[in-house]
Amino acid sequence: MPVDNPATPSPADRRSPAPQEGAPLAIQVQGLEKSFRIPTHRVDSFKERLVRPFAARDYRELHALQGISFDVRKGEFFGIVGRNGSGKSTLLKILASIYRADAGTIRMAGRLAPFIELGVGFNVELTARENIVLNGVMMGLTPRETRHRLDAVIEFAELEEFSELKLKNYSSGMLVRLAFSVMMEADADVLLIDEVLAVGDAAFQQKCADAFHAMKSRGKTIVLVTHEMATVEEYCHRAMLIDGGHIRQLGDPAETGREYLKLNFERGVETADPTAGAGAEGARLLDCWLEDAKGERTTTIEHGEEIHLRAEIEVEREASGLGVGFVIANADGLGLFEFGTMLEGPGGSDTVPAGTRTLVKATLENPLAPGRHFVHCGAQSNRSGGVHIYVHNALDFVVFGTVPTKGIVSIEHRIEAELEERS
């Protein structure tokens, strides 16, 4: 049966249909502001308090959220992503009424169930059954309703043999399974969830995924904060990227995921010094960089997008037969492929005069798997002149994307298998 790599269903194809534009709003946020006062000096003792009585009054202002506005429609699976410290968890806690906003308005339709951290509210001195009843009441269920759902929670968590065991004797895996199972029984219209999808082993994670799809089919509104872009693309109808307390991207989950990965890697790439040549003689590498499709410098490239490499070389003395070459290597130093060209002098001659500056432009396909990569650059004359230069790690860039591969490249392919009949 032939299988084409490009024909693999995308996460968008697997998502349930998004709520219609005219669907009623479940959450409406307008102009949300939140700041924190961070002390500049911590006082830990009475002695320090006596010596520096006014130390605690010194603080700096941290603006966690600055004018956040967005809507979530009923039955929508809405993702919130962002780097650590971007303000996404603060936003979730304000929605859950854990924090109070400094300014702005929040309107929410229906009953709310916040799950900021799995297992919060558990009493380790109580059994699993006792904790289920306790947490069910905290979520707004009556004791009778909670007891009615006891067996379902225990069965989902696969803890039938340990239901009368105190939680202090549970393993960490058993605890998160129980906490997730309690969450799934929440009889609420809006669920606020913070990084809790990847719990348990592979079989339990699949059970959780099936349960989430069932909740979506029942029209539950879910707001999920996560760092996992594959989860965003698979589940969410829309996603929002927060950066520095501002909304940077809002809309399609795949586009938001790409912007998030790009933002992460842009701030993680260190600028190399392309002029630091080893044993350079008669030439200099003045600059080496990548450009995006708009011709602007970049340090990140999405998997599948073309690589536009640029290098500026100055020849300090006349040279004939001068070639320039590049090697692209992965983070382990393994050279993945190399390419190059010959430099031409005036009139197309193979002699390059002294003082010549040449801009080398190369455009390459990009089958590279997501991760950090390096460009090595060298130039050498094969005849007179004795010109040569080699710059290791002249350029450092990151390929980002959600391509599922364990290799160093990911290429389009076609594969098929035929059943061989034996006579």
Coordinates of C-alpha atoms in Angstrom, one line a residue:
M1 CA 0.0 0.0 0.0
P2 CA 1.7 3.3 -1.1
V3 CA 2.0 6.0 1.4
D4 CA 3.0 9.6 0.5
N5 CA 4.7 11.7 3.1
P6 CA 3.0 14.9 2.0
A7 CA -0.4 13.2 2.2
T8 CA -0.1 12.6 6.0
P9 CA -3.1 14.3 7.7
S10 CA -2.1 17.6 9.3
P11 CA -3.1 18.5 12.8
A12 CA -5.6 20.9 11.4
D13 CA -7.3 18.1 9.5
R14 CA -7.6 16.1 12.8
R15 CA -9.1 18.9 14.8
S16 CA -12.9 19.1 15.3
P17 CA -14.6 22.0 13.5
A18 CA -14.1 25.4 15.1
P19 CA -17.1 27.2 16.6
Q20 CA -19.0 29.4 14.1
E21 CA -18.2 33.1 14.1
G22 CA -21.6 33.9 15.5
A23 CA -21.3 31.4 18.4
P24 CA -21.8 33.0 21.8
L25 CA -18.8 34.1 23.8
A26 CA -17.6 32.0 26.7
I27 CA -14.8 34.4 27.7
Q28 CA -14.3 38.1 26.9
V29 CA -11.1 39.9 28.1
Q30 CA -10.6 43.6 27.5
G31 CA -7.6 45.8 28.4
L32 CA -6.2 43.5 31.1
E33 CA -3.4 45.0 33.1
K34 CA -1.3 43.4 35.9
S35 CA 1.9 44.5 37.6
F36 CA 3.9 43.1 40.5
R37 CA 6.2 44.9 43.0
I38 CA 9.5 43.0 43.2
P39 CA 11.7 44.0 46.3
T40 CA 15.2 44.9 45.3
H41 CA 16.5 43.7 48.6
R42 CA 15.4 40.7 50.6
V43 CA 15.3 41.0 54.5
D44 CA 15.8 37.6 56.2
S45 CA 16.6 38.5 59.8
F46 CA 15.6 40.9 62.6
K47 CA 19.2 42.2 62.7
E48 CA 19.1 43.1 59.0
R49 CA 15.7 44.8 59.6
L50 CA 17.2 46.9 62.4
V51 CA 20.3 47.8 60.3
R52 CA 18.2 48.6 57.1
P53 CA 14.7 49.5 58.3
F54 CA 13.7 50.9 54.9
A55 CA 15.1 48.2 52.7
A56 CA 11.7 46.5 52.0
R57 CA 10.4 49.8 50.6
D58 CA 12.8 49.6 47.7
Y59 CA 11.2 47.7 44.8
R60 CA 11.0 47.6 41.0
E61 CA 7.8 47.3 39.0
L62 CA 7.2 44.2 36.8
H63 CA 4.5 44.7 34.2
A64 CA 3.3 41.1 33.6
L65 CA 0.3 42.0 31.4
Q66 CA -0.1 45.2 29.4
G67 CA -3.5 45.7 27.7
I68 CA -4.4 42.1 26.9
S69 CA -7.7 41.7 25.0
F70 CA -9.2 38.6 23.4
D71 CA -12.4 36.5 23.1
V72 CA -13.0 32.8 23.4
R73 CA -16.2 31.4 21.9
K74 CA -18.3 28.6 23.5
G75 CA -17.0 25.2 22.6
E76 CA -13.6 26.5 21.5
F77 CA -10.3 24.9 22.4
F78 CA -8.1 28.0 22.9
G79 CA -4.3 27.7 23.4
I80 CA -2.0 30.2 25.2
V81 CA 1.7 30.0 24.6
G82 CA 4.8 32.0 25.5
R83 CA 8.2 31.9 26.9
N84 CA 8.9 31.7 30.6
G85 CA 8.0 35.0 32.2
S86 CA 5.9 36.2 29.3
G87 CA 2.8 36.5 31.4
K88 CA 0.7 33.5 30.3
S89 CA 0.4 31.9 33.7
T90 CA -0.4 35.3 35.3
L91 CA -3.2 35.6 32.7
L92 CA -4.6 32.1 33.6
K93 CA -4.5 32.9 37.3
I94 CA -6.4 36.1 36.7
L95 CA -9.0 34.2 34.7
A96 CA -9.2 31.7 37.6
S97 CA -9.7 34.6 40.1
I98 CA -6.5 33.7 41.9
Y99 CA -5.0 37.1 41.1
R100 CA -6.9 40.3 40.8
A101 CA -6.2 42.5 37.7
D102 CA -5.0 46.1 38.1
A103 CA -7.2 47.2 35.2
G104 CA -9.5 45.8 32.5
T105 CA -12.6 43.6 32.4
I106 CA -13.3 39.9 32.2
R107 CA -16.6 38.4 31.4
M108 CA -17.2 34.6 31.6
A109 CA -20.3 32.6 30.7
G110 CA -21.0 29.4 32.6
R111 CA -19.3 27.5 35.4
L112 CA -15.5 27.6 35.7
A113 CA -13.1 24.9 36.7
P114 CA -9.4 26.0 37.0
F115 CA -6.6 23.4 36.9
I116 CA -3.5 25.4 37.4
E117 CA -1.5 22.6 38.8
L118 CA -2.4 18.9 39.1
G119 CA -2.7 17.6 42.6
V120 CA -3.1 20.9 44.3
G121 CA -5.6 20.4 47.2
F122 CA -4.8 16.8 47.7
N123 CA -4.3 15.7 51.3
V124 CA -1.6 13.0 51.5
E125 CA -3.0 11.7 54.8
L126 CA -6.3 10.8 53.1
T127 CA -7.1 7.9 50.8
A128 CA -7.7 8.3 47.0
R129 CA -11.5 8.0 47.5
E130 CA -11.5 10.6 50.3
N131 CA -9.5 13.0 48.1
I132 CA -11.8 12.5 45.2
V133 CA -14.8 13.6 47.3
L134 CA -12.8 16.5 48.8
N135 CA -11.7 17.8 45.4
G136 CA -15.1 17.2 43.8
V137 CA -16.7 19.5 46.4
M138 CA -14.0 22.1 45.8
M139 CA -14.9 22.0 42.1
G140 CA -18.6 22.8 42.9
L141 CA -20.1 19.3 42.9
T142 CA -22.3 18.2 45.8
P143 CA -21.0 15.3 48.0
R144 CA -23.6 13.0 46.5
E145 CA -22.6 13.9 43.0
T146 CA -19.0 13.3 43.8
R147 CA -19.6 9.9 45.4
H148 CA -21.7 8.9 42.4
R149 CA -18.6 9.5 40.2
L150 CA -16.1 7.8 42.5
D151 CA -15.8 4.6 40.6
A152 CA -15.5 6.3 37.3
V153 CA -12.6 8.4 38.5
I154 CA -10.8 5.4 40.1
E155 CA -11.3 3.3 36.9
F156 CA -10.0 6.1 34.6
A157 CA -6.9 6.5 36.8
E158 CA -6.4 2.7 36.8
L159 CA -6.1 2.7 40.6
E160 CA -8.8 0.1 41.6
E161 CA -6.3 -1.8 43.7
F162 CA -5.0 1.3 45.5
S163 CA -8.2 3.3 46.1
E164 CA -8.0 2.8 49.9
L165 CA -4.3 3.6 50.1
K166 CA -3.2 6.9 51.5
L167 CA -1.7 9.3 48.9
K168 CA 1.6 9.6 50.9
N169 CA 2.2 6.0 49.7
Y170 CA 1.5 6.8 46.0
S171 CA 4.2 7.1 43.4
S172 CA 4.4 10.4 41.4
G173 CA 2.9 8.7 38.4
M174 CA -0.1 7.4 40.4
L175 CA -0.7 10.9 41.8
V176 CA -0.8 12.7 38.4
R177 CA -3.1 10.0 37.0
L178 CA -5.5 10.5 40.0
A179 CA -5.3 14.3 39.6
F180 CA -6.0 14.2 35.9
S181 CA -8.9 11.8 36.4
V182 CA -10.5 14.1 39.0
M183 CA -10.1 17.0 36.6
M184 CA -11.8 15.0 33.8
E185 CA -14.9 14.7 36.0
A186 CA -15.3 18.4 36.4
D187 CA -18.9 19.4 35.6
A188 CA -18.0 22.8 34.3
D189 CA -18.6 24.8 31.1
V190 CA -15.1 26.4 31.0
L191 CA -11.9 24.6 31.9
L192 CA -8.6 26.5 32.5
I193 CA -5.7 24.1 32.2
D194 CA -2.0 24.7 32.7
E195 CA 0.5 22.2 31.3
V196 CA -1.2 18.9 32.2
L197 CA -1.7 16.9 29.0
A198 CA 1.5 14.9 29.1
V199 CA 0.8 12.7 32.2
G200 CA 1.4 9.0 32.8
D201 CA 2.7 6.5 30.3
A202 CA 1.9 6.3 26.6
A203 CA -1.3 4.3 27.0
F204 CA -2.6 6.7 29.7
Q205 CA -1.7 9.7 27.5
Q206 CA -3.8 8.2 24.7
K207 CA -6.7 7.7 27.1
C208 CA -6.3 11.4 28.1
A209 CA -6.3 12.5 24.5
D210 CA -9.5 10.5 23.8
A211 CA -11.1 12.1 26.9
F212 CA -10.2 15.6 25.7
H213 CA -11.7 14.9 22.3
A214 CA -14.9 13.7 24.0
M215 CA -15.0 16.9 26.0
K216 CA -14.7 19.0 22.9
S217 CA -17.5 17.0 21.2
R218 CA -19.7 17.9 24.2
G219 CA -19.1 21.6 23.6
K220 CA -16.8 22.3 26.6
T221 CA -14.7 25.5 26.4
I222 CA -11.1 24.8 27.2
V223 CA -8.3 27.3 27.7
L224 CA -4.9 25.5 27.7
V225 CA -1.5 27.0 28.6
T226 CA 1.4 24.9 27.3
H227 CA 4.9 24.9 25.8
E228 CA 4.2 21.9 23.6
M229 CA 3.5 23.1 20.1
A230 CA 2.4 19.7 18.8
T231 CA -0.4 19.8 21.4
V232 CA -1.4 23.3 20.3
E233 CA -1.6 22.2 16.6
E234 CA -3.5 19.0 17.4
Y235 CA -6.1 20.3 19.8
C236 CA -6.6 24.0 19.5
H237 CA -8.9 25.8 17.2
R238 CA -7.0 29.1 17.8
A239 CA -3.9 30.0 19.8
M240 CA -2.4 33.2 21.3
L241 CA 1.2 34.0 21.7
I242 CA 2.1 36.3 24.6
D243 CA 5.5 38.0 24.8
G244 CA 6.5 40.6 27.4
G245 CA 2.9 41.0 28.6
H246 CA 1.7 41.8 25.0
I247 CA -0.2 39.7 22.4
R248 CA 2.3 39.0 19.7
Q249 CA 0.2 36.6 17.6
L250 CA -3.5 35.5 17.7
G251 CA -5.1 33.1 15.3
D252 CA -4.2 29.9 13.5
P253 CA -2.5 27.4 15.9
A254 CA 0.1 26.4 13.3
E255 CA 1.1 30.0 12.6
T256 CA 1.2 30.8 16.3
G257 CA 3.3 27.8 16.9
R258 CA 5.8 28.8 14.2
E259 CA 6.0 32.3 15.6
Y260 CA 6.6 30.9 19.1
L261 CA 9.4 28.6 18.0
K262 CA 10.9 31.5 16.0
L263 CA 10.8 33.8 19.0
N264 CA 12.5 31.1 21.2
F265 CA 15.3 30.4 18.9
E266 CA 15.9 34.1 17.9
R267 CA 16.8 34.8 21.5
G268 CA 18.9 31.7 21.9
V269 CA 21.3 32.2 19.0
E270 CA 24.6 33.8 19.7
T271 CA 26.2 35.9 17.0
A272 CA 29.4 34.4 15.7
D273 CA 32.5 36.4 14.6
P274 CA 32.8 35.6 10.9
T275 CA 36.2 37.5 10.7
A276 CA 37.9 35.1 13.1
G277 CA 39.7 33.1 10.3
A278 CA 42.2 30.4 11.1
G279 CA 45.5 30.9 9.3
A280 CA 44.1 33.4 6.9
E281 CA 46.4 34.6 4.2
G282 CA 45.6 37.1 1.5
A283 CA 41.9 37.3 2.1
R284 CA 39.3 38.1 4.7
L285 CA 35.8 37.0 5.4
L286 CA 34.1 40.3 6.2
D287 CA 30.6 39.0 7.0
C288 CA 28.4 36.0 6.8
W289 CA 24.7 35.9 7.3
L290 CA 21.3 34.4 6.4
E291 CA 18.4 36.3 4.9
D292 CA 14.6 35.5 5.0
A293 CA 12.3 35.7 2.0
K294 CA 12.0 39.5 2.5
G295 CA 15.8 40.0 2.3
E296 CA 16.1 40.8 6.0
R297 CA 18.8 39.2 8.2
T298 CA 17.7 36.3 10.3
T299 CA 19.1 33.6 12.5
T300 CA 16.1 31.2 12.3
I301 CA 14.6 29.3 9.4
E302 CA 11.5 27.2 9.3
H303 CA 12.0 23.6 8.1
G304 CA 11.2 23.4 4.4
E305 CA 11.9 27.1 3.7
E306 CA 14.8 28.0 1.4
I307 CA 18.1 28.9 3.0
H308 CA 19.5 32.2 1.6
L309 CA 23.1 32.4 2.5
R310 CA 25.2 35.5 2.1
A311 CA 29.0 36.0 2.5
E312 CA 31.2 39.0 1.8
I313 CA 34.9 38.3 1.1
E314 CA 37.8 40.7 0.5
V315 CA 40.8 39.6 -1.5
E316 CA 43.9 41.4 -0.2
R317 CA 46.2 40.4 -2.9
E318 CA 45.8 39.2 -6.5
A319 CA 44.9 35.6 -6.9
S320 CA 44.0 33.2 -9.8
G321 CA 41.6 30.3 -9.6
L322 CA 40.1 31.5 -6.3
G323 CA 37.3 29.3 -5.1
V324 CA 35.0 29.8 -2.1
G325 CA 33.2 26.9 -0.3
F326 CA 30.8 26.3 2.5
V327 CA 30.0 23.4 4.8
I328 CA 26.7 23.1 6.7
A329 CA 27.2 21.1 9.9
N330 CA 24.8 20.1 12.7
A331 CA 25.3 20.7 16.5
D332 CA 27.5 17.6 16.8
G333 CA 29.9 19.0 14.2
L334 CA 28.9 16.5 11.6
G335 CA 29.2 18.0 8.1
L336 CA 25.9 17.5 6.3
F337 CA 26.7 18.8 2.9
E338 CA 29.1 21.2 1.1
F339 CA 29.0 23.5 -1.9
G340 CA 31.0 26.3 -3.5
T341 CA 31.8 28.3 -6.5
M342 CA 34.8 30.1 -8.3
L343 CA 35.2 33.8 -7.9
E344 CA 35.6 35.9 -11.1
G345 CA 37.6 39.0 -11.7
P346 CA 36.9 41.8 -14.2
G347 CA 35.5 40.7 -17.5
G348 CA 34.9 37.2 -16.3
S349 CA 38.6 36.4 -15.9
D350 CA 39.8 33.9 -13.3
T351 CA 42.1 36.5 -11.8
V352 CA 40.8 38.5 -8.9
P353 CA 42.7 41.7 -8.3
A354 CA 43.9 42.8 -4.9
G355 CA 41.4 44.9 -2.9
T356 CA 38.4 43.2 -4.6
R357 CA 35.3 42.7 -2.5
T358 CA 32.9 39.9 -3.6
L359 CA 29.4 39.2 -2.3
V360 CA 28.6 35.5 -2.6
K361 CA 24.9 34.5 -2.7
A362 CA 23.6 31.0 -2.3
T363 CA 20.1 29.6 -2.2
L364 CA 19.6 26.1 -0.9
E365 CA 16.7 23.7 -0.2
N366 CA 16.2 23.1 3.5
P367 CA 15.6 19.5 4.4
L368 CA 17.4 20.0 7.8
A369 CA 15.7 18.7 10.9
P370 CA 14.8 21.2 13.6
G371 CA 17.8 22.1 15.7
R372 CA 21.0 24.2 15.7
H373 CA 23.3 24.3 12.7
F374 CA 26.6 25.9 11.7
V375 CA 28.2 27.2 8.5
H376 CA 31.9 26.8 7.9
C377 CA 33.4 29.0 5.2
G378 CA 36.7 28.8 3.3
A379 CA 38.4 30.3 0.3
Q380 CA 41.6 29.1 -1.5
S381 CA 43.4 29.8 -4.8
N382 CA 44.5 26.7 -6.7
R383 CA 47.1 28.5 -8.8
S384 CA 49.2 31.6 -8.2
G385 CA 48.6 33.9 -5.3
G386 CA 48.7 31.6 -2.3
V387 CA 45.4 33.0 -1.0
H388 CA 43.5 31.0 1.5
I389 CA 41.2 31.4 4.5
Y390 CA 39.0 29.1 6.6
V391 CA 36.5 30.2 9.2
H392 CA 35.0 27.5 11.4
N393 CA 31.4 28.3 12.6
A394 CA 31.3 31.5 10.6
L395 CA 27.5 31.4 11.1
D396 CA 25.2 29.9 13.7
F397 CA 21.5 29.4 12.9
V398 CA 18.5 27.4 14.0
V399 CA 16.0 25.5 12.0
F400 CA 12.6 25.3 13.7
G401 CA 9.4 23.4 13.1
T402 CA 7.4 20.4 14.3
V403 CA 8.8 17.9 11.9
P404 CA 8.7 14.4 13.6
T405 CA 12.1 12.9 12.8
K406 CA 14.9 11.3 14.6
G407 CA 17.3 11.9 11.8
I408 CA 19.5 14.9 10.8
V409 CA 17.3 15.7 7.7
S410 CA 13.7 15.2 6.8
I411 CA 12.9 14.8 3.1
E412 CA 9.7 14.2 1.2
H413 CA 9.4 10.5 0.3
R414 CA 7.2 7.8 -1.0
I415 CA 7.2 4.3 0.5
E416 CA 5.1 1.3 -0.3
A417 CA 4.8 -2.4 0.8
E418 CA 3.3 -5.2 -1.1
L419 CA 2.1 -8.5 0.3
E420 CA 4.1 -11.3 -1.3
E421 CA 1.9 -14.4 -1.9
R422 CA 3.6 -17.7 -1.4
S423 CA 2.6 -20.6 -3.6

